[in-house]
C-alpha positions as protocol buffer text, in pm:
chain_id: "A"
residue {
  index: 1
  type: VAL
  ca { x: 1565 y: 5247 z: -232 }
}
residue {
  index: 2
  type: LEU
  ca { x: 1262 y: 5435 z: -111 }
}
residue {
  index: 3
  type: ASP
  ca { x: 1083 y: 5663 z: -356 }
}
residue {
  index: 4
  type: SER
  ca { x: 1160 y: 6024 z: -263 }
}
residue {
  index: 5
  type: HIS
  ca { x: 788 y: 6101 z: -266 }
}
residue {
  index: 6
  type: VAL
  ca { x: 673 y: 5849 z: -4 }
}
residue {
  index: 7
  type: LEU
  ca { x: 573 y: 5954 z: 345 }
}
residue {
  index: 8
  type: LYS
  ca { x: 873 y: 5888 z: 569 }
}
residue {
  index: 9
  type: THR
  ca { x: 880 y: 5901 z: 947 }
}
residue {
  index: 10
  type: SER
  ca { x: 1095 y: 5794 z: 1240 }
}
residue {
  index: 11
  type: ILE
  ca { x: 1058 y: 5742 z: 1615 }
}
residue {
  index: 12
  type: ASN
  ca { x: 1179 y: 6100 z: 1663 }
}
residue {
  index: 13
  type: ASP
  ca { x: 856 y: 6232 z: 1510 }
}
residue {
  index: 14
  type: PHE
  ca { x: 648 y: 6094 z: 1797 }
}
residue {
  index: 15
  type: ASN
  ca { x: 631 y: 6276 z: 2127 }
}
residue {
  index: 16
  type: GLU
  ca { x: 401 y: 6288 z: 2425 }
}
residue {
  index: 17
  type: ALA
  ca { x: 227 y: 6605 z: 2541 }
}
residue {
  index: 18
  type: THR
  ca { x: 12 y: 6705 z: 2835 }
}
residue {
  index: 19
  type: ASP
  ca { x: -255 y: 6789 z: 2579 }
}
residue {
  index: 20
  type: SER
  ca { x: -320 y: 6475 z: 2372 }
}
residue {
  index: 21
  type: VAL
  ca { x: -433 y: 6689 z: 2078 }
}
residue {
  index: 22
  type: ARG
  ca { x: -82 y: 6836 z: 2050 }
}
residue {
  index: 23
  type: ALA
  ca { x: 104 y: 6505 z: 2079 }
}
residue {
  index: 24
  type: ASN
  ca { x: 311 y: 6379 z: 1786 }
}
residue {
  index: 25
  type: ASP
  ca { x: 314 y: 6726 z: 1631 }
}
residue {
  index: 26
  type: LYS
  ca { x: 614 y: 6650 z: 1404 }
}
residue {
  index: 27
  type: TRP
  ca { x: 436 y: 6346 z: 1263 }
}
residue {
  index: 28
  type: TRP
  ca { x: 114 y: 6534 z: 1196 }
}
residue {
  index: 29
  type: LYS
  ca { x: 302 y: 6814 z: 1019 }
}
residue {
  index: 30
  type: ARG
  ca { x: 464 y: 6552 z: 796 }
}
residue {
  index: 31
  type: TRP
  ca { x: 125 y: 6394 z: 727 }
}
residue {
  index: 32
  type: GLU
  ca { x: -45 y: 6728 z: 648 }
}
residue {
  index: 33
  type: ARG
  ca { x: 229 y: 6830 z: 406 }
}
residue {
  index: 34
  type: TRP
  ca { x: 230 y: 6491 z: 229 }
}
residue {
  index: 35
  type: HIS
  ca { x: -151 y: 6466 z: 222 }
}
residue {
  index: 36
  type: LYS
  ca { x: -174 y: 6809 z: 59 }
}
residue {
  index: 37
  type: ASN
  ca { x: 88 y: 6712 z: -201 }
}
residue {
  index: 38
  type: ILE
  ca { x: -92 y: 6395 z: -319 }
}
residue {
  index: 39
  type: LEU
  ca { x: -437 y: 6552 z: -354 }
}
residue {
  index: 40
  type: PRO
  ca { x: -551 y: 6678 z: -699 }
}
residue {
  index: 41
  type: GLY
  ca { x: -345 y: 6985 z: -786 }
}
residue {
  index: 42
  type: GLY
  ca { x: -76 y: 6893 z: -533 }
}
residue {
  index: 43
  type: LYS
  ca { x: 295 y: 6863 z: -592 }
}
residue {
  index: 44
  type: TYR
  ca { x: 283 y: 6482 z: -628 }
}
residue {
  index: 45
  type: SER
  ca { x: -67 y: 6449 z: -775 }
}
residue {
  index: 46
  type: LYS
  ca { x: 56 y: 6348 z: -1121 }
}
residue {
  index: 47
  type: ILE
  ca { x: 252 y: 6051 z: -986 }
}
residue {
  index: 48
  type: ASP
  ca { x: 36 y: 5746 z: -1063 }
}
residue {
  index: 49
  type: TRP
  ca { x: 80 y: 5549 z: -741 }
}
residue {
  index: 50
  type: THR
  ca { x: -21 y: 5840 z: -517 }
}
residue {
  index: 51
  type: ALA
  ca { x: -384 y: 5813 z: -634 }
}
residue {
  index: 52
  type: ALA
  ca { x: -428 y: 5497 z: -426 }
}
residue {
  index: 53
  type: TYR
  ca { x: -343 y: 5692 z: -108 }
}
residue {
  index: 54
  type: ARG
  ca { x: -578 y: 5987 z: -154 }
}
residue {
  index: 55
  type: THR
  ca { x: -815 y: 5996 z: 138 }
}
residue {
  index: 56
  type: GLU
  ca { x: -1004 y: 6243 z: 352 }
}
residue {
  index: 57
  type: ASP
  ca { x: -803 y: 6405 z: 629 }
}
residue {
  index: 58
  type: PHE
  ca { x: -820 y: 6288 z: 991 }
}
residue {
  index: 59
  type: GLY
  ca { x: -1065 y: 6477 z: 1209 }
}
residue {
  index: 60
  type: ALA
  ca { x: -973 y: 6622 z: 1551 }
}
residue {
  index: 61
  type: GLY
  ca { x: -1132 y: 6335 z: 1747 }
}
residue {
  index: 62
  type: GLU
  ca { x: -973 y: 6076 z: 1521 }
}
residue {
  index: 63
  type: ARG
  ca { x: -630 y: 6235 z: 1564 }
}
residue {
  index: 64
  type: GLU
  ca { x: -671 y: 6238 z: 1939 }
}
residue {
  index: 65
  type: PHE
  ca { x: -759 y: 5868 z: 1931 }
}
residue {
  index: 66
  type: LEU
  ca { x: -458 y: 5784 z: 1710 }
}
residue {
  index: 67
  type: ASN
  ca { x: -231 y: 5986 z: 1940 }
}
residue {
  index: 68
  type: ALA
  ca { x: -346 y: 5765 z: 2227 }
}
residue {
  index: 69
  type: LEU
  ca { x: -227 y: 5460 z: 2031 }
}
residue {
  index: 70
  type: LEU
  ca { x: 95 y: 5616 z: 1898 }
}
residue {
  index: 71
  type: VAL
  ca { x: 262 y: 5640 z: 2237 }
}
residue {
  index: 72
  type: CYS
  ca { x: 621 y: 5515 z: 2252 }
}
residue {
  index: 73
  type: ASP
  ca { x: 584 y: 5383 z: 2607 }
}
residue {
  index: 74
  type: PHE
  ca { x: 354 y: 5083 z: 2566 }
}
residue {
  index: 75
  type: HIS
  ca { x: 258 y: 5097 z: 2935 }
}
residue {
  index: 76
  type: LYS
  ca { x: 73 y: 5422 z: 2861 }
}
residue {
  index: 77
  type: ARG
  ca { x: -126 y: 5290 z: 2566 }
}
residue {
  index: 78
  type: PRO
  ca { x: -496 y: 5211 z: 2619 }
}
residue {
  index: 79
  type: THR
  ca { x: -586 y: 4856 z: 2714 }
}
residue {
  index: 80
  type: LEU
  ca { x: -838 y: 4643 z: 2525 }
}
residue {
  index: 81
  type: ALA
  ca { x: -1080 y: 4687 z: 2813 }
}
residue {
  index: 82
  type: GLU
  ca { x: -1052 y: 5066 z: 2783 }
}
residue {
  index: 83
  type: LEU
  ca { x: -1107 y: 5049 z: 2407 }
}
residue {
  index: 84
  type: ILE
  ca { x: -1419 y: 4833 z: 2448 }
}
residue {
  index: 85
  type: ASN
  ca { x: -1544 y: 5068 z: 2717 }
}
residue {
  index: 86
  type: ALA
  ca { x: -1506 y: 5362 z: 2476 }
}
residue {
  index: 87
  type: VAL
  ca { x: -1679 y: 5181 z: 2188 }
}
residue {
  index: 88
  type: ARG
  ca { x: -1977 y: 5120 z: 2413 }
}
residue {
  index: 89
  type: GLY
  ca { x: -1999 y: 5491 z: 2491 }
}
residue {
  index: 90
  type: SER
  ca { x: -1936 y: 5460 z: 2861 }
}
residue {
  index: 91
  type: ARG
  ca { x: -1937 y: 5789 z: 3052 }
}
residue {
  index: 92
  type: ASP
  ca { x: -1608 y: 5707 z: 3221 }
}
residue {
  index: 93
  type: ALA
  ca { x: -1428 y: 5639 z: 2891 }
}
residue {
  index: 94
  type: LYS
  ca { x: -1105 y: 5828 z: 2849 }
}
residue {
  index: 95
  type: PRO
  ca { x: -1157 y: 6156 z: 2656 }
}
residue {
  index: 96
  type: GLU
  ca { x: -899 y: 6065 z: 2391 }
}
residue {
  index: 97
  type: LEU
  ca { x: -1090 y: 5743 z: 2313 }
}
residue {
  index: 98
  type: ARG
  ca { x: -1439 y: 5888 z: 2282 }
}
residue {
  index: 99
  type: TRP
  ca { x: -1409 y: 5910 z: 1903 }
}
residue {
  index: 100
  type: LEU
  ca { x: -1466 y: 5532 z: 1902 }
}
residue {
  index: 101
  type: SER
  ca { x: -1822 y: 5570 z: 2031 }
}
residue {
  index: 102
  type: GLN
  ca { x: -1906 y: 5791 z: 1731 }
}
residue {
  index: 103
  type: ARG
  ca { x: -1812 y: 5528 z: 1474 }
}
residue {
  index: 104
  type: GLY
  ca { x: -2090 y: 5278 z: 1545 }
}
residue {
  index: 105
  type: THR
  ca { x: -2120 y: 4990 z: 1787 }
}
residue {
  index: 106
  type: THR
  ca { x: -1972 y: 4643 z: 1805 }
}
residue {
  index: 107
  type: GLU
  ca { x: -2321 y: 4505 z: 1738 }
}
residue {
  index: 108
  type: GLY
  ca { x: -2391 y: 4733 z: 1440 }
}
residue {
  index: 109
  type: ASP
  ca { x: -2064 y: 4696 z: 1253 }
}
residue {
  index: 110
  type: SER
  ca { x: -2074 y: 4492 z: 932 }
}
residue {
  index: 111
  type: ASN
  ca { x: -1878 y: 4427 z: 616 }
}
residue {
  index: 112
  type: GLN
  ca { x: -2112 y: 4665 z: 435 }
}
residue {
  index: 113
  type: ALA
  ca { x: -2051 y: 4948 z: 684 }
}
residue {
  index: 114
  type: PHE
  ca { x: -1677 y: 4892 z: 658 }
}
residue {
  index: 115
  type: GLU
  ca { x: -1683 y: 4899 z: 277 }
}
residue {
  index: 116
  type: LYS
  ca { x: -1889 y: 5218 z: 277 }
}
residue {
  index: 117
  type: GLU
  ca { x: -1646 y: 5388 z: 515 }
}
residue {
  index: 118
  type: MET
  ca { x: -1341 y: 5282 z: 312 }
}
residue {
  index: 119
  type: GLN
  ca { x: -1501 y: 5384 z: -19 }
}
residue {
  index: 120
  type: LYS
  ca { x: -1557 y: 5728 z: 129 }
}
residue {
  index: 121
  type: ARG
  ca { x: -1196 y: 5753 z: 243 }
}
residue {
  index: 122
  type: ILE
  ca { x: -1007 y: 5585 z: -42 }
}
residue {
  index: 123
  type: GLN
  ca { x: -1071 y: 5654 z: -408 }
}
residue {
  index: 124
  type: GLY
  ca { x: -1150 y: 5334 z: -599 }
}
residue {
  index: 125
  type: TYR
  ca { x: -1164 y: 5115 z: -289 }
}
residue {
  index: 126
  type: GLY
  ca { x: -1320 y: 4776 z: -364 }
}
residue {
  index: 127
  type: LYS
  ca { x: -1261 y: 4799 z: -738 }
}
residue {
  index: 128
  type: THR
  ca { x: -925 y: 4626 z: -708 }
}
residue {
  index: 129
  type: LYS
  ca { x: -812 y: 4325 z: -506 }
}
residue {
  index: 130
  type: ASN
  ca { x: -757 y: 4515 z: -183 }
}
residue {
  index: 131
  type: MET
  ca { x: -1024 y: 4319 z: 3 }
}
residue {
  index: 132
  type: VAL
  ca { x: -1182 y: 3975 z: -20 }
}
residue {
  index: 133
  type: ALA
  ca { x: -1524 y: 3982 z: 146 }
}
residue {
  index: 134
  type: TRP
  ca { x: -1622 y: 3685 z: 360 }
}
residue {
  index: 135
  type: PRO
  ca { x: -1934 y: 3556 z: 176 }
}
residue {
  index: 136
  type: TYR
  ca { x: -2114 y: 3423 z: 486 }
}
residue {
  index: 137
  type: ALA
  ca { x: -2122 y: 3746 z: 688 }
}
residue {
  index: 138
  type: ALA
  ca { x: -2428 y: 3920 z: 832 }
}
residue {
  index: 139
  type: GLY
  ca { x: -2662 y: 3628 z: 770 }
}
residue {
  index: 140
  type: GLU
  ca { x: -2625 y: 3646 z: 393 }
}
residue {
  index: 141
  type: GLY
  ca { x: -2669 y: 3334 z: 185 }
}
residue {
  index: 142
  type: ALA
  ca { x: -2356 y: 3160 z: 70 }
}
residue {
  index: 143
  type: LYS
  ca { x: -2235 y: 3323 z: -252 }
}
residue {
  index: 144
  type: VAL
  ca { x: -1960 y: 3069 z: -304 }
}
residue {
  index: 145
  type: THR
  ca { x: -1858 y: 2747 z: -137 }
}
residue {
  index: 146
  type: GLN
  ca { x: -1595 y: 2752 z: 136 }
}
residue {
  index: 147
  type: GLU
  ca { x: -1348 y: 2589 z: -100 }
}
residue {
  index: 148
  type: GLU
  ca { x: -1409 y: 2854 z: -368 }
}
residue {
  index: 149
  type: TYR
  ca { x: -1375 y: 3133 z: -114 }
}
residue {
  index: 150
  type: MET
  ca { x: -1047 y: 3002 z: 25 }
}
residue {
  index: 151
  type: ALA
  ca { x: -916 y: 2962 z: -330 }
}
residue {
  index: 152
  type: GLN
  ca { x: -992 y: 3333 z: -388 }
}
residue {
  index: 153
  type: VAL
  ca { x: -805 y: 3429 z: -70 }
}
residue {
  index: 154
  type: ALA
  ca { x: -509 y: 3212 z: -169 }
}
residue {
  index: 155
  type: GLY
  ca { x: -506 y: 3367 z: -516 }
}
residue {
  index: 156
  type: VAL
  ca { x: -485 y: 3719 z: -374 }
}
residue {
  index: 157
  type: MET
  ca { x: -213 y: 3616 z: -129 }
}
residue {
  index: 158
  type: ARG
  ca { x: -5 y: 3440 z: -395 }
}
residue {
  index: 159
  type: ALA
  ca { x: -29 y: 3743 z: -627 }
}
residue {
  index: 160
  type: SER
  ca { x: 76 y: 3974 z: -342 }
}
residue {
  index: 161
  type: ILE
  ca { x: 376 y: 3755 z: -254 }
}
residue {
  index: 162
  type: ARG
  ca { x: 488 y: 3733 z: -617 }
}
residue {
  index: 163
  type: LYS
  ca { x: 464 y: 4110 z: -656 }
}
residue {
  index: 164
  type: VAL
  ca { x: 668 y: 4186 z: -344 }
}
residue {
  index: 165
  type: VAL
  ca { x: 934 y: 3925 z: -422 }
}
residue {
  index: 166
  type: SER
  ca { x: 964 y: 4057 z: -778 }
}
residue {
  index: 167
  type: GLU
  ca { x: 997 y: 4418 z: -659 }
}
residue {
  index: 168
  type: LEU
  ca { x: 1281 y: 4309 z: -431 }
}
residue {
  index: 169
  type: GLY
  ca { x: 1462 y: 4163 z: -730 }
}
residue {
  index: 170
  type: TYR
  ca { x: 1425 y: 3798 z: -623 }
}
residue {
  index: 171
  type: THR
  ca { x: 1246 y: 3502 z: -779 }
}
residue {
  index: 172
  type: SER
  ca { x: 1002 y: 3262 z: -617 }
}
residue {
  index: 173
  type: ASP
  ca { x: 827 y: 2929 z: -654 }
}
residue {
  index: 174
  type: ILE
  ca { x: 484 y: 2903 z: -494 }
}
residue {
  index: 175
  type: ASP
  ca { x: 301 y: 2578 z: -433 }
}
residue {
  index: 176
  type: ASP
  ca { x: -63 y: 2603 z: -327 }
}
residue {
  index: 177
  type: LEU
  ca { x: -205 y: 2319 z: -116 }
}
residue {
  index: 178
  type: THR
  ca { x: -555 y: 2301 z: 28 }
}
residue {
  index: 179
  type: LYS
  ca { x: -616 y: 2088 z: 335 }
}
residue {
  index: 180
  type: THR
  ca { x: -950 y: 2013 z: 497 }
}
residue {
  index: 181
  type: THR
  ca { x: -1020 y: 1868 z: 842 }
}
residue {
  index: 182
  type: LYS
  ca { x: -1337 y: 1833 z: 1047 }
}
residue {
  index: 183
  type: ALA
  ca { x: -1219 y: 2112 z: 1280 }
}
residue {
  index: 184
  type: ALA
  ca { x: -1108 y: 2374 z: 1031 }
}
residue {
  index: 185
  type: HIS
  ca { x: -1056 y: 2458 z: 667 }
}
residue {
  index: 186
  type: TYR
  ca { x: -744 y: 2638 z: 556 }
}
residue {
  index: 187
  type: VAL
  ca { x: -509 y: 2697 z: 267 }
}
residue {
  index: 188
  type: GLN
  ca { x: -140 y: 2632 z: 304 }
}
residue {
  index: 189
  type: ILE
  ca { x: 100 y: 2801 z: 62 }
}
residue {
  index: 190
  type: GLN
  ca { x: 463 y: 2692 z: 47 }
}
residue {
  index: 191
  type: VAL
  ca { x: 696 y: 2961 z: -86 }
}
residue {
  index: 192
  type: ALA
  ca { x: 1059 y: 2926 z: -193 }
}
residue {
  index: 193
  type: ILE
  ca { x: 1236 y: 3260 z: -242 }
}
residue {
  index: 194
  type: ARG
  ca { x: 1568 y: 3262 z: -428 }
}
residue {
  index: 195
  type: MET
  ca { x: 1776 y: 3548 z: -292 }
}
residue {
  index: 196
  type: GLY
  ca { x: 2071 y: 3549 z: -529 }
}
residue {
  index: 197
  type: HIS
  ca { x: 2400 y: 3441 z: -374 }
}
residue {
  index: 198
  type: THR
  ca { x: 2249 y: 3422 z: -24 }
}
residue {
  index: 199
  type: GLY
  ca { x: 2056 y: 3106 z: -110 }
}
residue {
  index: 200
  type: VAL
  ca { x: 1693 y: 3001 z: -80 }
}
residue {
  index: 201
  type: VAL
  ca { x: 1450 y: 3092 z: 199 }
}
residue {
  index: 202
  type: ARG
  ca { x: 1142 y: 2872 z: 237 }
}
residue {
  index: 203
  type: ILE
  ca { x: 827 y: 3005 z: 404 }
}
residue {
  index: 204
  type: ILE
  ca { x: 492 y: 2844 z: 481 }
}
residue {
  index: 205
  type: VAL
  ca { x: 189 y: 3076 z: 462 }
}
residue {
  index: 206
  type: GLU
  ca { x: -120 y: 2931 z: 627 }
}
residue {
  index: 207
  type: ILE
  ca { x: -458 y: 3104 z: 586 }
}
residue {
  index: 208
  type: GLU
  ca { x: -737 y: 2994 z: 817 }
}
residue {
  index: 209
  type: LYS
  ca { x: -1097 y: 3070 z: 722 }
}
residue {
  index: 210
  type: PRO
  ca { x: -1285 y: 3323 z: 940 }
}
residue {
  index: 211
  type: ASN
  ca { x: -1511 y: 3183 z: 1209 }
}
residue {
  index: 212
  type: ALA
  ca { x: -1867 y: 3296 z: 1289 }
}
residue {
  index: 213
  type: GLU
  ca { x: -1727 y: 3617 z: 1441 }
}
residue {
  index: 214
  type: LEU
  ca { x: -1529 y: 3686 z: 1122 }
}
residue {
  index: 215
  type: LYS
  ca { x: -1200 y: 3627 z: 1300 }
}
residue {
  index: 216
  type: GLY
  ca { x: -950 y: 3458 z: 1073 }
}
residue {
  index: 217
  type: CYS
  ca { x: -575 y: 3414 z: 1079 }
}
residue {
  index: 218
  type: ILE
  ca { x: -284 y: 3439 z: 837 }
}
residue {
  index: 219
  type: THR
  ca { x: 39 y: 3285 z: 966 }
}
residue {
  index: 220
  type: PHE
  ca { x: 388 y: 3317 z: 813 }
}
residue {
  index: 221
  type: VAL
  ca { x: 640 y: 3056 z: 930 }
}
residue {
  index: 222
  type: ARG
  ca { x: 997 y: 3023 z: 809 }
}
residue {
  index: 223
  type: LYS
  ca { x: 1099 y: 2660 z: 767 }
}
residue {
  index: 224
  type: THR
  ca { x: 1358 y: 2547 z: 1019 }
}
residue {
  index: 225
  type: GLY
  ca { x: 1709 y: 2445 z: 929 }
}
residue {
  index: 226
  type: GLU
  ca { x: 1764 y: 2727 z: 682 }
}
């Protein structure tokens, strides 16, 4: 059962408009009302969990960019090439994507810049386990070994799985296995979820370490035959 205070939306809240600024007007009205209610002094401000969602509001350019992504017809959404073009500040970039060029460049982005942006937007960001920083980024010296880092990632993932399964009213057994090959290093977590009378569902969660471009992968696979 959803908490009556959460932000709820449906496909009916999203609509196209000739003016991209006015698109998805029902959704933005929902957001503005909910955002006001969770801020200090708001209707929901005394509810503990809402503090984690307090953030600065979206600016006009940012809203226009998000409207370009929140289009129901996927054929009308921007392509990766168009997004890259906008990030680079090209003159022929689509107007609704120009906000991207104001947020830095692909060359200048870093873990530190990301953390700073998120700390500005979300109260207490980084003080809890909402991010595990890759310790080899931006030419920094290794703070931990690869094995130690992957163990940290696995720990966060296992805790997250346990929390979700518990909130759903189920129980789980989690086995953590670390495998190393010459080509890659990853953690494989095998999860068995007991779902009452419906039986047991087994899932394999595989976490691959990020490469030099900080591109990693988390894969969830349900075991066959069940």
